């Protein structure tokens, strides 16, 4: 844990705001903010004063490898609500994430694939390849879609229940026992090649999905071929997204233990809204797709919502990141 994170941790333990800590150290709030953002470091005098205020050793503050508080002689810390993670708990958490990541990815894949049956049945009925009316084909396709989504939701709920005991890792500041940080760093380093490989393959597959969509557009005049290419796009993209989800879940499990990336102490102490925005964004996209498709019975046309939503999503997250940085 770096000095910046330790300052945030100790300040929060004492229940002080940045301004209150600044007053005690006789510096500006901006100075404290820069220390906590790792944009600058306090001088020796300020380190000594923080050591006294926090009742920890200077070594603990400045040495990244020291994860456990070293209290000054004759001092003791009051009990705090900060949780302490043992090596056994950390190993259990990583194992749960390793087991549930492919299952959650399968649920996401099912959600992406769910409209395919609807498209195929609607196309077959429209071009008189089956003895079904368009309304009946649409109804059957919708039933299959909802059934697949229900299965996916069951998977999400089941995996969520397994991970629930460790939900606090996403939002709460934690302390780790000896060995946890080293173990997490080692496993994260070992996973880096797989993480990179999955992201590269996933990106290539998503681009191939877009190519399949354009091929469908180019086959204008052959309606059934358009639908087939559209379904092919969903299938290819679903595989790419599956890889993204697996890699992201496992990578984030290391970050949660190490309190890095989106789970750094600085971000935990800020009012993060990214996860809420992400959930709302995709729920709105799904609701929009279903509402427009049901009202017009033109599912093929409104399927463009998904690639458009996928392209816009990084931009939405970028805006959220800018907002969060201003809030810290």
PDB file of C-alpha atoms in Angstrom:
ATOM      1  CA  UNK A   1       0.000   0.000   0.000  1.00  0.00           C
ATOM      2  CA  UNK A   2       1.465   3.343  -1.021  1.00  0.00           C
ATOM      3  CA  UNK A   3       1.752   6.436   1.179  1.00  0.00           C
ATOM      4  CA  UNK A   4      -1.228   8.131  -0.493  1.00  0.00           C
ATOM      5  CA  UNK A   5      -3.535   5.237   0.367  1.00  0.00           C
ATOM      6  CA  UNK A   6      -2.214   5.059   3.933  1.00  0.00           C
ATOM      7  CA  UNK A   7      -2.944   8.741   4.493  1.00  0.00           C
ATOM      8  CA  UNK A   8      -6.511   8.247   3.245  1.00  0.00           C
ATOM      9  CA  UNK A   9      -6.917   5.125   5.368  1.00  0.00           C
ATOM     10  CA  UNK A  10      -5.663   6.725   8.580  1.00  0.00           C
ATOM     11  CA  UNK A  11      -7.607   9.933   7.993  1.00  0.00           C
ATOM     12  CA  UNK A  12     -10.820   7.972   7.496  1.00  0.00           C
ATOM     13  CA  UNK A  13     -10.125   5.853  10.569  1.00  0.00           C
ATOM     14  CA  UNK A  14      -9.960   9.004  12.644  1.00  0.00           C
ATOM     15  CA  UNK A  15     -13.083  10.391  11.015  1.00  0.00           C
ATOM     16  CA  UNK A  16     -11.371  13.506   9.683  1.00  0.00           C
ATOM     17  CA  UNK A  17     -12.106  15.319   6.454  1.00  0.00           C
ATOM     18  CA  UNK A  18      -9.259  16.524   4.265  1.00  0.00           C
ATOM     19  CA  UNK A  19      -9.814  20.020   5.601  1.00  0.00           C
ATOM     20  CA  UNK A  20      -9.660  18.860   9.227  1.00  0.00           C
ATOM     21  CA  UNK A  21      -6.415  16.990   8.639  1.00  0.00           C
ATOM     22  CA  UNK A  22      -5.023  20.018   6.829  1.00  0.00           C
ATOM     23  CA  UNK A  23      -5.841  22.217   9.846  1.00  0.00           C
ATOM     24  CA  UNK A  24      -4.050  19.834  12.193  1.00  0.00           C
ATOM     25  CA  UNK A  25      -0.982  19.790   9.952  1.00  0.00           C
ATOM     26  CA  UNK A  26      -1.190  23.533   9.229  1.00  0.00           C
ATOM     27  CA  UNK A  27      -1.311  23.023   5.474  1.00  0.00           C
ATOM     28  CA  UNK A  28      -3.962  23.674   2.841  1.00  0.00           C
ATOM     29  CA  UNK A  29      -6.688  21.211   1.952  1.00  0.00           C
ATOM     30  CA  UNK A  30      -5.276  21.174  -1.578  1.00  0.00           C
ATOM     31  CA  UNK A  31      -1.960  19.909  -0.204  1.00  0.00           C
ATOM     32  CA  UNK A  32      -3.688  17.002   1.541  1.00  0.00           C
ATOM     33  CA  UNK A  33      -5.667  16.296  -1.622  1.00  0.00           C
ATOM     34  CA  UNK A  34      -2.443  16.111  -3.637  1.00  0.00           C
ATOM     35  CA  UNK A  35      -0.856  13.757  -1.094  1.00  0.00           C
ATOM     36  CA  UNK A  36      -3.870  11.456  -1.251  1.00  0.00           C
ATOM     37  CA  UNK A  37      -3.899  11.603  -5.028  1.00  0.00           C
ATOM     38  CA  UNK A  38      -0.188  10.685  -5.142  1.00  0.00           C
ATOM     39  CA  UNK A  39       0.485  13.948  -6.956  1.00  0.00           C
ATOM     40  CA  UNK A  40       2.999  15.090  -4.346  1.00  0.00           C
ATOM     41  CA  UNK A  41       4.536  13.828  -1.110  1.00  0.00           C
ATOM     42  CA  UNK A  42       4.662  15.481   2.313  1.00  0.00           C
ATOM     43  CA  UNK A  43       8.003  16.667   3.655  1.00  0.00           C
ATOM     44  CA  UNK A  44       9.719  15.022   6.613  1.00  0.00           C
ATOM     45  CA  UNK A  45       8.203  17.429   9.137  1.00  0.00           C
ATOM     46  CA  UNK A  46       4.688  16.653   7.940  1.00  0.00           C
ATOM     47  CA  UNK A  47       5.415  12.925   7.984  1.00  0.00           C
ATOM     48  CA  UNK A  48       6.523  13.181  11.604  1.00  0.00           C
ATOM     49  CA  UNK A  49       3.384  15.127  12.479  1.00  0.00           C
ATOM     50  CA  UNK A  50       1.177  12.571  10.721  1.00  0.00           C
ATOM     51  CA  UNK A  51       2.988   9.776  12.521  1.00  0.00           C
ATOM     52  CA  UNK A  52       2.094  11.468  15.810  1.00  0.00           C
ATOM     53  CA  UNK A  53      -1.493  12.229  14.799  1.00  0.00           C
ATOM     54  CA  UNK A  54      -2.194   8.757  13.434  1.00  0.00           C
ATOM     55  CA  UNK A  55      -0.164   7.068  16.199  1.00  0.00           C
ATOM     56  CA  UNK A  56       1.739   4.961  13.692  1.00  0.00           C
ATOM     57  CA  UNK A  57       5.413   4.730  12.839  1.00  0.00           C
ATOM     58  CA  UNK A  58       6.993   6.742  10.049  1.00  0.00           C
ATOM     59  CA  UNK A  59       8.271   3.463   8.603  1.00  0.00           C
ATOM     60  CA  UNK A  60       4.694   2.264   8.200  1.00  0.00           C
ATOM     61  CA  UNK A  61       3.775   5.438   6.348  1.00  0.00           C
ATOM     62  CA  UNK A  62       6.666   5.575   3.898  1.00  0.00           C
ATOM     63  CA  UNK A  63       7.419   1.900   3.242  1.00  0.00           C
ATOM     64  CA  UNK A  64       4.987   0.439   0.711  1.00  0.00           C
ATOM     65  CA  UNK A  65       5.832  -3.123   1.672  1.00  0.00           C
ATOM     66  CA  UNK A  66       4.596  -2.605   5.249  1.00  0.00           C
ATOM     67  CA  UNK A  67       0.873  -3.302   5.075  1.00  0.00           C
ATOM     68  CA  UNK A  68       0.130  -3.713   8.783  1.00  0.00           C
ATOM     69  CA  UNK A  69       0.049  -0.696  11.067  1.00  0.00           C
ATOM     70  CA  UNK A  70       3.070  -0.228  13.304  1.00  0.00           C
ATOM     71  CA  UNK A  71       1.888   1.747  16.311  1.00  0.00           C
ATOM     72  CA  UNK A  72       4.102   4.119  18.208  1.00  0.00           C
ATOM     73  CA  UNK A  73       5.346   2.820  21.586  1.00  0.00           C
ATOM     74  CA  UNK A  74       2.861   3.446  24.360  1.00  0.00           C
ATOM     75  CA  UNK A  75      -0.061   4.042  22.014  1.00  0.00           C
ATOM     76  CA  UNK A  76      -2.949   1.872  20.985  1.00  0.00           C
ATOM     77  CA  UNK A  77      -5.591   2.286  18.388  1.00  0.00           C
ATOM     78  CA  UNK A  78      -9.267   2.171  19.285  1.00  0.00           C
ATOM     79  CA  UNK A  79     -11.365  -0.501  17.670  1.00  0.00           C
ATOM     80  CA  UNK A  80     -12.458   0.451  14.170  1.00  0.00           C
ATOM     81  CA  UNK A  81     -15.009  -0.864  11.751  1.00  0.00           C
ATOM     82  CA  UNK A  82     -12.366  -1.585   9.119  1.00  0.00           C
ATOM     83  CA  UNK A  83     -12.370  -5.254   8.220  1.00  0.00           C
ATOM     84  CA  UNK A  84      -9.242  -7.348   8.221  1.00  0.00           C
ATOM     85  CA  UNK A  85      -8.869 -10.014   5.535  1.00  0.00           C
ATOM     86  CA  UNK A  86      -7.003 -13.206   6.358  1.00  0.00           C
ATOM     87  CA  UNK A  87      -5.029 -15.230   3.848  1.00  0.00           C
ATOM     88  CA  UNK A  88      -7.648 -17.976   4.007  1.00  0.00           C
ATOM     89  CA  UNK A  89     -10.481 -15.512   3.321  1.00  0.00           C
ATOM     90  CA  UNK A  90      -8.569 -13.966   0.433  1.00  0.00           C
ATOM     91  CA  UNK A  91      -7.940 -17.385  -1.117  1.00  0.00           C
ATOM     92  CA  UNK A  92     -11.601 -18.304  -0.696  1.00  0.00           C
ATOM     93  CA  UNK A  93     -12.685 -15.051  -2.352  1.00  0.00           C
ATOM     94  CA  UNK A  94     -10.392 -15.562  -5.343  1.00  0.00           C
ATOM     95  CA  UNK A  95     -11.588 -19.149  -5.731  1.00  0.00           C
ATOM     96  CA  UNK A  96     -15.247 -18.067  -5.719  1.00  0.00           C
ATOM     97  CA  UNK A  97     -14.543 -15.445  -8.372  1.00  0.00           C
ATOM     98  CA  UNK A  98     -12.632 -17.960 -10.476  1.00  0.00           C
ATOM     99  CA  UNK A  99     -15.575 -20.380 -10.320  1.00  0.00           C
ATOM    100  CA  UNK A 100     -18.354 -17.847 -10.879  1.00  0.00           C
ATOM    101  CA  UNK A 101     -16.688 -15.800 -13.639  1.00  0.00           C
ATOM    102  CA  UNK A 102     -17.422 -18.343 -16.427  1.00  0.00           C
ATOM    103  CA  UNK A 103     -20.974 -18.794 -15.126  1.00  0.00           C
ATOM    104  CA  UNK A 104     -21.691 -15.063 -15.093  1.00  0.00           C
ATOM    105  CA  UNK A 105     -20.130 -14.822 -18.552  1.00  0.00           C
ATOM    106  CA  UNK A 106     -22.472 -17.593 -19.707  1.00  0.00           C
ATOM    107  CA  UNK A 107     -25.428 -15.621 -18.353  1.00  0.00           C
ATOM    108  CA  UNK A 108     -24.334 -12.531 -20.267  1.00  0.00           C
ATOM    109  CA  UNK A 109     -23.839 -14.655 -23.392  1.00  0.00           C
ATOM    110  CA  UNK A 110     -27.363 -16.038 -23.059  1.00  0.00           C
ATOM    111  CA  UNK A 111     -28.766 -12.505 -22.811  1.00  0.00           C
ATOM    112  CA  UNK A 112     -26.968 -11.501 -26.007  1.00  0.00           C
ATOM    113  CA  UNK A 113     -28.072 -14.650 -27.838  1.00  0.00           C
ATOM    114  CA  UNK A 114     -31.671 -14.463 -26.607  1.00  0.00           C
ATOM    115  CA  UNK A 115     -33.064 -12.448 -29.575  1.00  0.00           C
ATOM    116  CA  UNK A 116     -31.672 -14.862 -32.198  1.00  0.00           C
ATOM    117  CA  UNK A 117     -34.608 -17.261 -32.054  1.00  0.00           C
ATOM    118  CA  UNK A 118     -36.991 -14.322 -32.328  1.00  0.00           C
ATOM    119  CA  UNK A 119     -35.202 -12.992 -35.419  1.00  0.00           C
ATOM    120  CA  UNK A 120     -35.062 -16.394 -37.104  1.00  0.00           C
ATOM    121  CA  UNK A 121     -38.712 -17.249 -36.475  1.00  0.00           C
ATOM    122  CA  UNK A 122     -39.839 -13.796 -37.590  1.00  0.00           C
ATOM    123  CA  UNK A 123     -37.754 -14.090 -40.751  1.00  0.00           C
ATOM    124  CA  UNK A 124     -38.938 -17.590 -41.553  1.00  0.00           C
ATOM    125  CA  UNK A 125     -42.544 -16.509 -41.114  1.00  0.00           C
ATOM    126  CA  UNK A 126     -42.094 -13.301 -43.105  1.00  0.00           C
ATOM    127  CA  UNK A 127     -40.576 -15.126 -46.063  1.00  0.00           C
ATOM    128  CA  UNK A 128     -43.011 -18.046 -45.789  1.00  0.00           C
ATOM    129  CA  UNK A 129     -40.384 -20.642 -44.938  1.00  0.00           C
ATOM    130  CA  UNK A 130     -42.593 -22.035 -42.155  1.00  0.00           C
ATOM    131  CA  UNK A 131     -46.340 -22.356 -41.807  1.00  0.00           C
ATOM    132  CA  UNK A 132     -46.613 -19.767 -39.038  1.00  0.00           C
ATOM    133  CA  UNK A 133     -48.155 -16.340 -39.061  1.00  0.00           C
ATOM    134  CA  UNK A 134     -45.801 -13.463 -38.304  1.00  0.00           C
ATOM    135  CA  UNK A 135     -47.651 -12.742 -35.065  1.00  0.00           C
ATOM    136  CA  UNK A 136     -47.384 -16.349 -33.921  1.00  0.00           C
ATOM    137  CA  UNK A 137     -43.709 -16.511 -34.872  1.00  0.00           C
ATOM    138  CA  UNK A 138     -43.066 -13.277 -32.984  1.00  0.00           C
ATOM    139  CA  UNK A 139     -44.927 -14.595 -29.956  1.00  0.00           C
ATOM    140  CA  UNK A 140     -42.992 -17.862 -29.910  1.00  0.00           C
ATOM    141  CA  UNK A 141     -39.721 -16.013 -30.375  1.00  0.00           C
ATOM    142  CA  UNK A 142     -40.544 -13.685 -27.499  1.00  0.00           C
ATOM    143  CA  UNK A 143     -41.366 -16.633 -25.246  1.00  0.00           C
ATOM    144  CA  UNK A 144     -37.998 -18.195 -26.019  1.00  0.00           C
ATOM    145  CA  UNK A 145     -36.264 -14.851 -25.452  1.00  0.00           C
ATOM    146  CA  UNK A 146     -37.879 -14.391 -22.051  1.00  0.00           C
ATOM    147  CA  UNK A 147     -37.121 -17.987 -21.062  1.00  0.00           C
ATOM    148  CA  UNK A 148     -33.442 -17.555 -21.931  1.00  0.00           C
ATOM    149  CA  UNK A 149     -33.250 -14.251 -20.049  1.00  0.00           C
ATOM    150  CA  UNK A 150     -34.911 -15.914 -17.046  1.00  0.00           C
ATOM    151  CA  UNK A 151     -32.240 -18.635 -17.068  1.00  0.00           C
ATOM    152  CA  UNK A 152     -29.550 -15.954 -17.247  1.00  0.00           C
ATOM    153  CA  UNK A 153     -31.099 -14.107 -14.300  1.00  0.00           C
ATOM    154  CA  UNK A 154     -31.078 -17.343 -12.322  1.00  0.00           C
ATOM    155  CA  UNK A 155     -27.367 -17.703 -13.025  1.00  0.00           C
ATOM    156  CA  UNK A 156     -26.706 -14.112 -11.930  1.00  0.00           C
ATOM    157  CA  UNK A 157     -28.666 -14.556  -8.700  1.00  0.00           C
ATOM    158  CA  UNK A 158     -26.906 -17.828  -7.885  1.00  0.00           C
ATOM    159  CA  UNK A 159     -23.444 -16.376  -8.488  1.00  0.00           C
ATOM    160  CA  UNK A 160     -24.353 -13.222  -6.592  1.00  0.00           C
ATOM    161  CA  UNK A 161     -25.356 -15.283  -3.567  1.00  0.00           C
ATOM    162  CA  UNK A 162     -21.975 -17.024  -3.542  1.00  0.00           C
ATOM    163  CA  UNK A 163     -20.117 -13.714  -3.720  1.00  0.00           C
ATOM    164  CA  UNK A 164     -22.358 -11.866  -1.255  1.00  0.00           C
ATOM    165  CA  UNK A 165     -20.146 -12.458   1.832  1.00  0.00           C
ATOM    166  CA  UNK A 166     -17.391 -10.503   0.070  1.00  0.00           C
ATOM    167  CA  UNK A 167     -19.497  -7.612  -1.253  1.00  0.00           C
ATOM    168  CA  UNK A 168     -17.829  -5.251   1.214  1.00  0.00           C
ATOM    169  CA  UNK A 169     -14.564  -5.504  -0.739  1.00  0.00           C
ATOM    170  CA  UNK A 170     -16.067  -3.271  -3.430  1.00  0.00           C
ATOM    171  CA  UNK A 171     -16.864  -0.309  -1.188  1.00  0.00           C
ATOM    172  CA  UNK A 172     -15.187  -0.669   2.208  1.00  0.00           C
ATOM    173  CA  UNK A 173     -11.585   0.101   3.048  1.00  0.00           C
ATOM    174  CA  UNK A 174      -9.898  -3.086   4.228  1.00  0.00           C
ATOM    175  CA  UNK A 175      -6.760  -4.217   5.986  1.00  0.00           C
ATOM    176  CA  UNK A 176      -4.994  -7.424   5.029  1.00  0.00           C
ATOM    177  CA  UNK A 177      -3.044  -9.883   7.107  1.00  0.00           C
ATOM    178  CA  UNK A 178       0.527 -10.764   6.270  1.00  0.00           C
ATOM    179  CA  UNK A 179       0.826 -12.684   3.011  1.00  0.00           C
ATOM    180  CA  UNK A 180      -2.419 -11.532   1.389  1.00  0.00           C
ATOM    181  CA  UNK A 181      -0.890  -8.723  -0.667  1.00  0.00           C
ATOM    182  CA  UNK A 182       2.007 -10.869  -1.835  1.00  0.00           C
ATOM    183  CA  UNK A 183      -0.307 -13.723  -2.813  1.00  0.00           C
ATOM    184  CA  UNK A 184      -2.705 -11.415  -4.686  1.00  0.00           C
ATOM    185  CA  UNK A 185       0.120  -9.652  -6.535  1.00  0.00           C
ATOM    186  CA  UNK A 186       1.663 -12.961  -7.569  1.00  0.00           C
ATOM    187  CA  UNK A 187      -1.630 -14.353  -8.863  1.00  0.00           C
ATOM    188  CA  UNK A 188      -2.423 -11.097 -10.656  1.00  0.00           C
ATOM    189  CA  UNK A 189       0.956 -11.148 -12.369  1.00  0.00           C
ATOM    190  CA  UNK A 190       0.435 -14.766 -13.415  1.00  0.00           C
ATOM    191  CA  UNK A 191      -2.981 -13.878 -14.859  1.00  0.00           C
ATOM    192  CA  UNK A 192      -1.788 -10.867 -16.873  1.00  0.00           C
ATOM    193  CA  UNK A 193      -1.017 -12.841 -20.036  1.00  0.00           C
ATOM    194  CA  UNK A 194      -4.445 -14.495 -19.968  1.00  0.00           C
ATOM    195  CA  UNK A 195      -6.132 -11.158 -19.256  1.00  0.00           C
ATOM    196  CA  UNK A 196      -4.380  -9.534 -22.212  1.00  0.00           C
ATOM    197  CA  UNK A 197      -5.105 -12.488 -24.503  1.00  0.00           C
ATOM    198  CA  UNK A 198      -8.817 -12.546 -23.633  1.00  0.00           C
ATOM    199  CA  UNK A 199      -9.156  -8.811 -24.240  1.00  0.00           C
ATOM    200  CA  UNK A 200      -7.377  -8.973 -27.597  1.00  0.00           C
ATOM    201  CA  UNK A 201      -9.456 -11.933 -28.793  1.00  0.00           C
ATOM    202  CA  UNK A 202     -12.639 -10.333 -27.470  1.00  0.00           C
ATOM    203  CA  UNK A 203     -11.914  -7.098 -29.323  1.00  0.00           C
ATOM    204  CA  UNK A 204     -11.195  -8.953 -32.573  1.00  0.00           C
ATOM    205  CA  UNK A 205     -14.427 -10.941 -32.256  1.00  0.00           C
ATOM    206  CA  UNK A 206     -16.494  -7.803 -31.646  1.00  0.00           C
ATOM    207  CA  UNK A 207     -14.991  -6.220 -34.752  1.00  0.00           C
ATOM    208  CA  UNK A 208     -15.787  -9.388 -36.699  1.00  0.00           C
ATOM    209  CA  UNK A 209     -19.351  -9.099 -35.449  1.00  0.00           C
ATOM    210  CA  UNK A 210     -19.587  -5.603 -36.898  1.00  0.00           C
ATOM    211  CA  UNK A 211     -18.245  -6.953 -40.203  1.00  0.00           C
ATOM    212  CA  UNK A 212     -20.966  -9.609 -40.183  1.00  0.00           C
ATOM    213  CA  UNK A 213     -23.547  -6.876 -39.645  1.00  0.00           C
ATOM    214  CA  UNK A 214     -22.246  -4.908 -42.637  1.00  0.00           C
ATOM    215  CA  UNK A 215     -22.285  -8.053 -44.759  1.00  0.00           C
ATOM    216  CA  UNK A 216     -25.940  -8.388 -43.907  1.00  0.00           C
ATOM    217  CA  UNK A 217     -26.534  -4.802 -44.987  1.00  0.00           C
ATOM    218  CA  UNK A 218     -24.710  -5.458 -48.271  1.00  0.00           C
ATOM    219  CA  UNK A 219     -26.957  -8.434 -48.975  1.00  0.00           C
ATOM    220  CA  UNK A 220     -29.899  -6.073 -49.338  1.00  0.00           C
ATOM    221  CA  UNK A 221     -32.650  -7.678 -51.337  1.00  0.00           C
ATOM    222  CA  UNK A 222     -32.179 -11.044 -49.691  1.00  0.00           C
ATOM    223  CA  UNK A 223     -34.077 -10.581 -46.468  1.00  0.00           C
ATOM    224  CA  UNK A 224     -33.332 -14.006 -45.050  1.00  0.00           C
ATOM    225  CA  UNK A 225     -29.599 -13.526 -45.537  1.00  0.00           C
ATOM    226  CA  UNK A 226     -29.805 -10.215 -43.684  1.00  0.00           C
ATOM    227  CA  UNK A 227     -31.365 -11.996 -40.727  1.00  0.00           C
ATOM    228  CA  UNK A 228     -28.775 -14.784 -40.832  1.00  0.00           C
ATOM    229  CA  UNK A 229     -25.904 -12.291 -40.809  1.00  0.00           C
ATOM    230  CA  UNK A 230     -27.608 -10.388 -37.999  1.00  0.00           C
ATOM    231  CA  UNK A 231     -27.826 -13.570 -35.931  1.00  0.00           C
ATOM    232  CA  UNK A 232     -24.209 -14.331 -36.797  1.00  0.00           C
ATOM    233  CA  UNK A 233     -23.242 -10.912 -35.449  1.00  0.00           C
ATOM    234  CA  UNK A 234     -24.950 -11.637 -32.133  1.00  0.00           C
ATOM    235  CA  UNK A 235     -23.259 -15.047 -31.913  1.00  0.00           C
ATOM    236  CA  UNK A 236     -19.763 -13.689 -32.617  1.00  0.00           C
ATOM    237  CA  UNK A 237     -20.159 -10.705 -30.294  1.00  0.00           C
ATOM    238  CA  UNK A 238     -21.478 -12.948 -27.516  1.00  0.00           C
ATOM    239  CA  UNK A 239     -18.247 -14.966 -27.574  1.00  0.00           C
ATOM    240  CA  UNK A 240     -16.158 -11.802 -27.440  1.00  0.00           C
ATOM    241  CA  UNK A 241     -18.189 -10.364 -24.584  1.00  0.00           C
ATOM    242  CA  UNK A 242     -17.884 -13.671 -22.733  1.00  0.00           C
ATOM    243  CA  UNK A 243     -14.104 -13.326 -22.791  1.00  0.00           C
ATOM    244  CA  UNK A 244     -14.337  -9.698 -21.633  1.00  0.00           C
ATOM    245  CA  UNK A 245     -16.547 -10.672 -18.700  1.00  0.00           C
ATOM    246  CA  UNK A 246     -14.367 -13.563 -17.538  1.00  0.00           C
ATOM    247  CA  UNK A 247     -11.183 -11.510 -17.768  1.00  0.00           C
ATOM    248  CA  UNK A 248     -12.774  -8.503 -16.094  1.00  0.00           C
ATOM    249  CA  UNK A 249     -14.226 -10.409 -13.141  1.00  0.00           C
ATOM    250  CA  UNK A 250     -11.015 -12.268 -12.354  1.00  0.00           C
ATOM    251  CA  UNK A 251      -8.846  -9.174 -12.820  1.00  0.00           C
ATOM    252  CA  UNK A 252     -11.125  -7.102 -10.596  1.00  0.00           C
ATOM    253  CA  UNK A 253     -10.943  -9.760  -7.869  1.00  0.00           C
ATOM    254  CA  UNK A 254      -7.211  -9.075  -7.564  1.00  0.00           C
ATOM    255  CA  UNK A 255      -7.797  -5.315  -7.619  1.00  0.00           C
ATOM    256  CA  UNK A 256     -10.335  -5.605  -4.799  1.00  0.00           C
ATOM    257  CA  UNK A 257      -7.830  -7.318  -2.522  1.00  0.00           C
ATOM    258  CA  UNK A 258      -4.996  -4.998  -3.522  1.00  0.00           C
ATOM    259  CA  UNK A 259      -7.291  -1.941  -3.422  1.00  0.00           C
ATOM    260  CA  UNK A 260      -6.105  -0.868  -6.849  1.00  0.00           C
ATOM    261  CA  UNK A 261      -7.754   0.472  -9.997  1.00  0.00           C
ATOM    262  CA  UNK A 262     -11.488   1.038  -9.591  1.00  0.00           C
ATOM    263  CA  UNK A 263     -11.221  -0.284  -6.016  1.00  0.00           C
ATOM    264  CA  UNK A 264      -8.448   1.972  -4.759  1.00  0.00           C
ATOM    265  CA  UNK A 265      -8.919   3.597  -1.380  1.00  0.00           C
ATOM    266  CA  UNK A 266      -9.311   6.993  -3.039  1.00  0.00           C
ATOM    267  CA  UNK A 267     -12.191   5.744  -5.185  1.00  0.00           C
ATOM    268  CA  UNK A 268     -13.802   3.845  -2.322  1.00  0.00           C
ATOM    269  CA  UNK A 269     -13.927   6.999  -0.250  1.00  0.00           C
ATOM    270  CA  UNK A 270     -15.461   8.978  -3.102  1.00  0.00           C
ATOM    271  CA  UNK A 271     -19.095   8.658  -4.112  1.00  0.00           C
ATOM    272  CA  UNK A 272     -18.725   6.190  -6.966  1.00  0.00           C
ATOM    273  CA  UNK A 273     -21.724   5.986  -9.274  1.00  0.00           C
ATOM    274  CA  UNK A 274     -20.132   4.045 -12.128  1.00  0.00           C
ATOM    275  CA  UNK A 275     -21.689   0.677 -11.268  1.00  0.00           C
ATOM    276  CA  UNK A 276     -25.143   2.220 -10.934  1.00  0.00           C
ATOM    277  CA  UNK A 277     -24.781   4.067 -14.230  1.00  0.00           C
ATOM    278  CA  UNK A 278     -23.679   0.870 -15.989  1.00  0.00           C
ATOM    279  CA  UNK A 279     -26.655  -1.092 -14.701  1.00  0.00           C
ATOM    280  CA  UNK A 280     -29.128   1.657 -15.598  1.00  0.00           C
ATOM    281  CA  UNK A 281     -27.563   2.135 -19.041  1.00  0.00           C
ATOM    282  CA  UNK A 282     -28.000  -1.478 -20.127  1.00  0.00           C
ATOM    283  CA  UNK A 283     -31.443  -1.763 -18.546  1.00  0.00           C
ATOM    284  CA  UNK A 284     -32.544   1.284 -20.539  1.00  0.00           C
ATOM    285  CA  UNK A 285     -31.042  -0.177 -23.729  1.00  0.00           C
ATOM    286  CA  UNK A 286     -32.865  -3.470 -23.142  1.00  0.00           C
ATOM    287  CA  UNK A 287     -36.145  -1.747 -22.305  1.00  0.00           C
ATOM    288  CA  UNK A 288     -35.842   0.455 -25.393  1.00  0.00           C
ATOM    289  CA  UNK A 289     -35.157  -2.536 -27.629  1.00  0.00           C
ATOM    290  CA  UNK A 290     -38.113  -4.509 -26.266  1.00  0.00           C
ATOM    291  CA  UNK A 291     -40.490  -1.538 -26.310  1.00  0.00           C
ATOM    292  CA  UNK A 292     -39.694  -0.515 -29.889  1.00  0.00           C
ATOM    293  CA  UNK A 293     -39.603  -4.098 -31.119  1.00  0.00           C
ATOM    294  CA  UNK A 294     -42.930  -5.014 -29.551  1.00  0.00           C
ATOM    295  CA  UNK A 295     -44.660  -1.830 -30.690  1.00  0.00           C
ATOM    296  CA  UNK A 296     -43.525  -2.086 -34.314  1.00  0.00           C
ATOM    297  CA  UNK A 297     -42.824  -5.813 -34.666  1.00  0.00           C
ATOM    298  CA  UNK A 298     -39.707  -4.737 -36.576  1.00  0.00           C
ATOM    299  CA  UNK A 299     -37.039  -6.431 -34.461  1.00  0.00           C
ATOM    300  CA  UNK A 300     -34.446  -6.463 -37.210  1.00  0.00           C
ATOM    301  CA  UNK A 301     -34.394  -2.696 -37.580  1.00  0.00           C
ATOM    302  CA  UNK A 302     -34.183  -1.989 -33.861  1.00  0.00           C
ATOM    303  CA  UNK A 303     -31.432  -4.564 -33.292  1.00  0.00           C
ATOM    304  CA  UNK A 304     -29.069  -1.738 -34.254  1.00  0.00           C
ATOM    305  CA  UNK A 305     -29.649  -0.449 -30.727  1.00  0.00           C
ATOM    306  CA  UNK A 306     -27.095  -2.977 -29.431  1.00  0.00           C
ATOM    307  CA  UNK A 307     -24.030  -2.047 -31.507  1.00  0.00           C
ATOM    308  CA  UNK A 308     -24.844   1.643 -31.044  1.00  0.00           C
ATOM    309  CA  UNK A 309     -25.160   1.148 -27.279  1.00  0.00           C
ATOM    310  CA  UNK A 310     -21.869  -0.742 -27.254  1.00  0.00           C
ATOM    311  CA  UNK A 311     -20.069   2.069 -29.075  1.00  0.00           C
ATOM    312  CA  UNK A 312     -21.526   4.770 -26.818  1.00  0.00           C
ATOM    313  CA  UNK A 313     -20.914   2.902 -23.556  1.00  0.00           C
ATOM    314  CA  UNK A 314     -17.171   3.771 -23.245  1.00  0.00           C
ATOM    315  CA  UNK A 315     -18.048   7.427 -23.834  1.00  0.00           C
ATOM    316  CA  UNK A 316     -20.631   7.283 -21.047  1.00  0.00           C
ATOM    317  CA  UNK A 317     -18.077   5.741 -18.672  1.00  0.00           C
ATOM    318  CA  UNK A 318     -15.538   8.409 -19.629  1.00  0.00           C
ATOM    319  CA  UNK A 319     -18.014  11.140 -18.684  1.00  0.00           C
ATOM    320  CA  UNK A 320     -18.728   9.364 -15.379  1.00  0.00           C
ATOM    321  CA  UNK A 321     -14.988   9.121 -14.662  1.00  0.00           C
ATOM    322  CA  UNK A 322     -14.562  12.856 -15.236  1.00  0.00           C
ATOM    323  CA  UNK A 323     -17.472  13.562 -12.900  1.00  0.00           C
ATOM    324  CA  UNK A 324     -16.072  11.254 -10.199  1.00  0.00           C
ATOM    325  CA  UNK A 325     -12.627  12.863 -10.373  1.00  0.00           C
ATOM    326  CA  UNK A 326     -14.201  16.235  -9.727  1.00  0.00           C
ATOM    327  CA  UNK A 327     -16.059  14.797  -6.754  1.00  0.00           C
ATOM    328  CA  UNK A 328     -12.958  13.350  -5.032  1.00  0.00           C
TER     329      UNK A 328
END
